[in-house]
Structures are given as C-alpha cells and as structure tokens.
C-alpha cells in the first residue's frame, strides 16, 4: 500500500520542489509555534511513537535548505496541520550532524551516516514510520499545505486504498480522542523529551498531551490525549 502511496504522491504533485543544501533565500519561521511539537532527536522520536502508539514523521533537513525553511514557515505553522501533528503523529526534524548518534535496526550511526542509510540525496526528505519504528514510505521534496494535510489523513486512515482513491473519494478522517495508561517511567520520558506532553494546567490547548494525576471525565472530553499513570 505504501509503495502505491509514494508513487501516487509523486505523480500527482507536479509542483513538488526539491533541493539539495542550497541557500536560495530566507523564510520567516514562527519558532514559538512549531517548537511546541517538533522534536530534533531521531531515537527519541521513535521511542515516543512507540510509547504513545503514534506514527512518526522524520524530516531530513538542512539549515541552508530554502524549501525546508519554506515548509516550516508555511506548512508547519498551519493551524489545522498542527492539530494533526500534535495529536496523531510525532514529527521530528534532523540534520546531518556528525556529532549526534542514532540507533536503528541494531546499528549505531551518526546523523550524517543516517542520511546515507536512508538514501537521502536532498532536503527536505520525509520518512514515515509506524509506531514500532518500521519505515513505511518516503516523500522527497516540498509539498504545500493541502497536500500534506491529505497525506496525514491518508496515513491515519490506514486502509488498503491508494492515495489517489483516497483523494477522489474525499474520505472524511478525523482526529481521535485517546486515553493512555502509561508507566511512571514512560510518563517521565515523555515529559522530558516530548514538547507536546505536559502536566495539566489551565493554559494548555486541547491538542496538548496532558498528564493527569487523577481520573477526570470532563478533561477527557475536552483534551484529545489524556495520560494517566497505570
């Protein structure tokens, strides 16, 4: 299914932009907005996905890449996309840093080697993983808001259907509310490493992953992801 997904995306998106590490210009990025959910550690992203049961998206990026900046400033700041990324996915951005290391399929690699292991030739390149950390598909290049949102909904739908059929049928997919019962160690890891997981307070939006000490039905109805210690 996911091979079909990749092929269809590449066929129907004629406006895709793809660049290597070339500085074409500057884009203004609302860091305060995207820093509330974006992760910059490969291992942590996969572990958070495993703990929460969420799929993971890793954006292989470059600080000098114009289309990476464009994606972050135009797509990641979109409020609807942020709702989906904060509730249904784990989103990570990583750079080809020789000084950072990751472990994947039993091998320890620095991030530059990780780029090579995944065959990344230019940035941005997106890899999609299931909650077990298994790579499902890749998407090279920039995609606009509406297409990226459709891709997120398609991965959430997760049925035996092509991306083209998914779009043609205009299938309605919504964000689910979830209650997670996790160990004390898992909760501690999320609070330390997932910027969107927080101890409950009145200032959090409903798309934050909130940790509660006691059962609270009204907050379960308000927030999309509620976490209790089991």
C-alpha positions as semicolon CSV with decimal commas, in nm:
position;residue;x (nm);y (nm);z (nm)
1;X;0,000;0,000;0,000
2;X;0,268;0,247;0,097
3;X;0,467;0,191;-0,222
4;X;0,149;0,278;-0,413
5;X;0,108;0,581;-0,189
6;X;0,455;0,708;-0,270
7;X;0,415;0,658;-0,643
8;X;0,079;0,832;-0,649
9;X;0,205;1,128;-0,449
10;X;0,499;1,175;-0,682
11;X;0,272;1,151;-0,988
12;X;0,002;1,391;-0,880
13;X;0,217;1,661;-0,721
14;X;0,375;1,830;-1,019
15;X;0,454;2,136;-0,812
16;X;0,682;1,949;-0,574
17;X;1,009;2,135;-0,511
18;X;1,327;1,955;-0,421
19;X;1,663;2,098;-0,337
20;X;1,998;1,995;-0,207
21;X;2,176;2,207;0,054
22;X;2,149;2,530;-0,144
23;X;2,056;2,858;0,020
24;X;1,802;3,012;-0,217
25;X;1,663;3,265;0,027
26;X;1,519;3,318;0,373
27;X;1,177;3,240;0,516
28;X;1,030;3,373;0,836
29;X;0,952;3,087;1,074
30;X;0,725;3,109;1,376
31;X;0,952;2,907;1,605
32;X;0,730;2,963;1,908
33;X;0,455;2,778;1,725
34;X;0,641;2,480;1,583
35;X;0,866;2,429;1,885
36;X;0,558;2,320;2,077
37;X;0,561;1,984;1,897
38;X;0,874;1,941;1,682
39;X;1,150;1,704;1,801
40;X;1,516;1,708;1,698
41;X;1,625;1,361;1,806
42;X;1,573;1,052;1,588
43;X;1,584;0,792;1,867
44;X;1,357;0,992;2,095
45;X;1,102;1,042;1,818
46;X;1,075;0,669;1,753
47;X;1,058;0,591;2,125
48;X;0,783;0,848;2,181
49;X;0,594;0,697;1,889
50;X;0,628;0,354;2,047
51;X;0,510;0,472;2,389
52;X;0,211;0,665;2,256
53;X;0,120;0,437;1,965
54;X;0,160;0,720;1,716
55;X;0,313;0,711;1,369
56;X;0,634;0,910;1,327
57;X;0,738;1,151;1,054
58;X;1,109;1,233;1,026
59;X;1,206;1,533;0,814
60;X;1,565;1,503;0,694
61;X;1,661;1,867;0,676
62;X;1,940;2,121;0,629
63;X;1,989;2,462;0,785
64;X;2,081;2,603;0,442
65;X;1,784;2,449;0,260
66;X;1,532;2,704;0,131
67;X;1,248;2,455;0,087
68;X;1,300;2,319;0,439
69;X;1,251;2,672;0,571
70;X;0,954;2,722;0,340
71;X;0,793;2,401;0,465
72;X;0,845;2,500;0,827
73;X;0,721;2,858;0,779
74;X;0,423;2,783;0,553
75;X;0,315;2,425;0,630
76;X;0,416;2,351;0,989
77;X;0,263;2,680;1,106
78;X;-0,074;2,590;0,955
79;X;-0,314;2,552;1,249
80;X;-0,501;2,252;1,107
81;X;-0,179;2,067;1,031
82;X;-0,051;2,144;1,380
83;X;-0,364;1,985;1,528
84;X;-0,291;1,662;1,342
85;X;0,082;1,659;1,417
86;X;0,026;1,724;1,787
87;X;-0,236;1,453;1,831
88;X;-0,194;1,178;1,569
89;X;0,177;1,191;1,485
90;X;0,525;1,253;1,619
91;X;0,717;1,496;1,399
92;X;1,097;1,518;1,404
93;X;1,344;1,730;1,209
94;X;1,706;1,616;1,196
95;X;2,024;1,747;1,034
96;X;2,331;1,564;0,900
97;X;2,526;1,618;1,223
98;X;2,836;1,401;1,266
99;X;2,829;1,462;1,640
100;X;2,481;1,320;1,703
101;X;2,416;0,947;1,703
102;X;2,114;0,726;1,647
103;X;2,046;0,356;1,679
104;X;1,837;0,193;1,408
105;X;1,793;-0,176;1,330
106;X;2,067;-0,261;1,579
107;X;2,325;-0,026;1,427
108;X;2,466;0,291;1,579
109;X;2,513;0,568;1,324
110;X;2,591;0,936;1,341
111;X;2,330;1,153;1,174
112;X;2,536;1,202;0,859
113;X;2,557;0,824;0,825
114;X;2,184;0,804;0,899
115;X;2,114;1,027;0,598
116;X;2,316;0,783;0,387
117;X;2,149;0,476;0,536
118;X;1,808;0,609;0,434
119;X;1,933;0,714;0,090
120;X;1,863;1,082;0,144
121;X;2,006;1,276;-0,152
122;X;1,849;1,615;-0,091
123;X;1,639;1,804;0,159
124;X;1,370;1,806;0,264
125;X;1,304;1,432;0,253
126;X;1,030;1,289;0,472
127;X;1,022;0,933;0,607
128;X;0,707;0,784;0,760
129;X;0,735;0,520;1,035
130;X;0,474;0,317;1,218
131;X;0,463;0,316;1,598
132;X;0,701;0,017;1,601
133;X;0,969;0,223;1,428
134;X;0,936;0,044;1,094
135;X;0,987;0,264;0,787
136;X;0,671;0,273;0,576
137;X;0,749;0,514;0,296
138;X;0,938;0,825;0,195
139;X;0,845;1,151;0,028
140;X;1,122;1,368;-0,121
141;X;1,070;1,741;-0,163
142;X;0,845;2,023;-0,051
143;X;0,467;1,977;-0,054
144;X;0,207;2,251;0,010
145;X;-0,037;2,263;0,299
146;X;-0,338;2,096;0,137
147;X;-0,141;1,801;0,001
148;X;0,049;1,746;0,327
149;X;-0,276;1,752;0,524
150;X;-0,422;1,493;0,285
151;X;-0,114;1,276;0,337
152;X;-0,157;1,294;0,715
153;X;-0,522;1,194;0,687
154;X;-0,433;0,914;0,445
155;X;-0,181;0,766;0,690
156;X;-0,436;0,798;0,970
157;X;-0,698;0,617;0,755
158;X;-0,453;0,328;0,708
159;X;-0,675;0,115;0,484
160;X;-0,598;-0,079;0,166
161;X;-0,657;0,205;-0,074
162;X;-0,432;0,418;-0,294
163;X;-0,371;0,783;-0,219
164;X;-0,540;0,878;-0,545
165;X;-0,854;0,680;-0,450
166;X;-0,845;0,836;-0,104
167;X;-0,850;1,184;-0,254
168;X;-1,105;1,105;-0,525
169;X;-1,349;0,959;-0,271
170;X;-1,294;1,257;-0,041
171;X;-1,291;1,026;0,259
172;X;-1,360;1,202;0,586
173;X;-1,098;1,130;0,853
174;X;-1,098;1,296;1,193
175;X;-0,870;1,320;1,492
176;X;-0,946;1,065;1,764
177;X;-0,952;1,132;2,135
178;X;-0,738;0,891;2,334
179;X;-0,673;0,799;2,695
180;X;-0,330;0,644;2,756
181;X;-0,235;0,448;3,066
182;X;0,143;0,453;3,091
183;X;0,411;0,357;3,340
184;X;0,577;0,615;3,560
185;X;0,899;0,575;3,359
186;X;0,719;0,626;3,027
187;X;0,547;0,940;3,151
188;X;0,877;1,076;3,280
189;X;1,037;1,012;2,941
190;X;0,754;1,192;2,758
191;X;0,763;1,493;2,989
192;X;1,137;1,521;2,936
193;X;1,156;1,458;2,561
194;X;0,817;1,536;2,402
195;X;0,748;1,912;2,398
196;X;0,376;1,850;2,349
197;X;0,339;1,631;2,660
198;X;0,280;1,840;2,971
199;X;0,148;1,819;3,322
200;X;-0,202;1,959;3,309
201;X;-0,258;2,330;3,365
202;X;-0,537;2,564;3,255
203;X;-0,326;2,736;2,989
204;X;-0,283;2,432;2,762
205;X;-0,476;2,400;2,437
206;X;-0,692;2,094;2,373
207;X;-0,431;1,941;2,138
208;X;-0,166;1,915;2,408
209;X;-0,098;1,569;2,551
210;X;-0,188;1,627;2,914
211;X;-0,077;1,419;3,213
212;X;-0,333;1,390;3,494
213;X;-0,284;1,252;3,842
214;X;-0,649;1,159;3,892
215;X;-0,934;1,043;3,670
216;X;-1,118;1,340;3,522
217;X;-1,400;1,274;3,276
218;X;-1,457;1,640;3,186
219;X;-1,092;1,687;3,086
220;X;-1,103;1,363;2,886
221;X;-1,388;1,516;2,688
222;X;-1,202;1,844;2,635
223;X;-0,850;1,724;2,550
224;X;-0,761;1,490;2,266
225;X;-0,493;1,296;2,453
226;X;-0,506;1,237;2,827
227;X;-0,236;1,037;3,004
228;X;-0,265;0,857;3,339
229;X;-0,009;0,658;3,532
230;X;-0,111;0,293;3,544
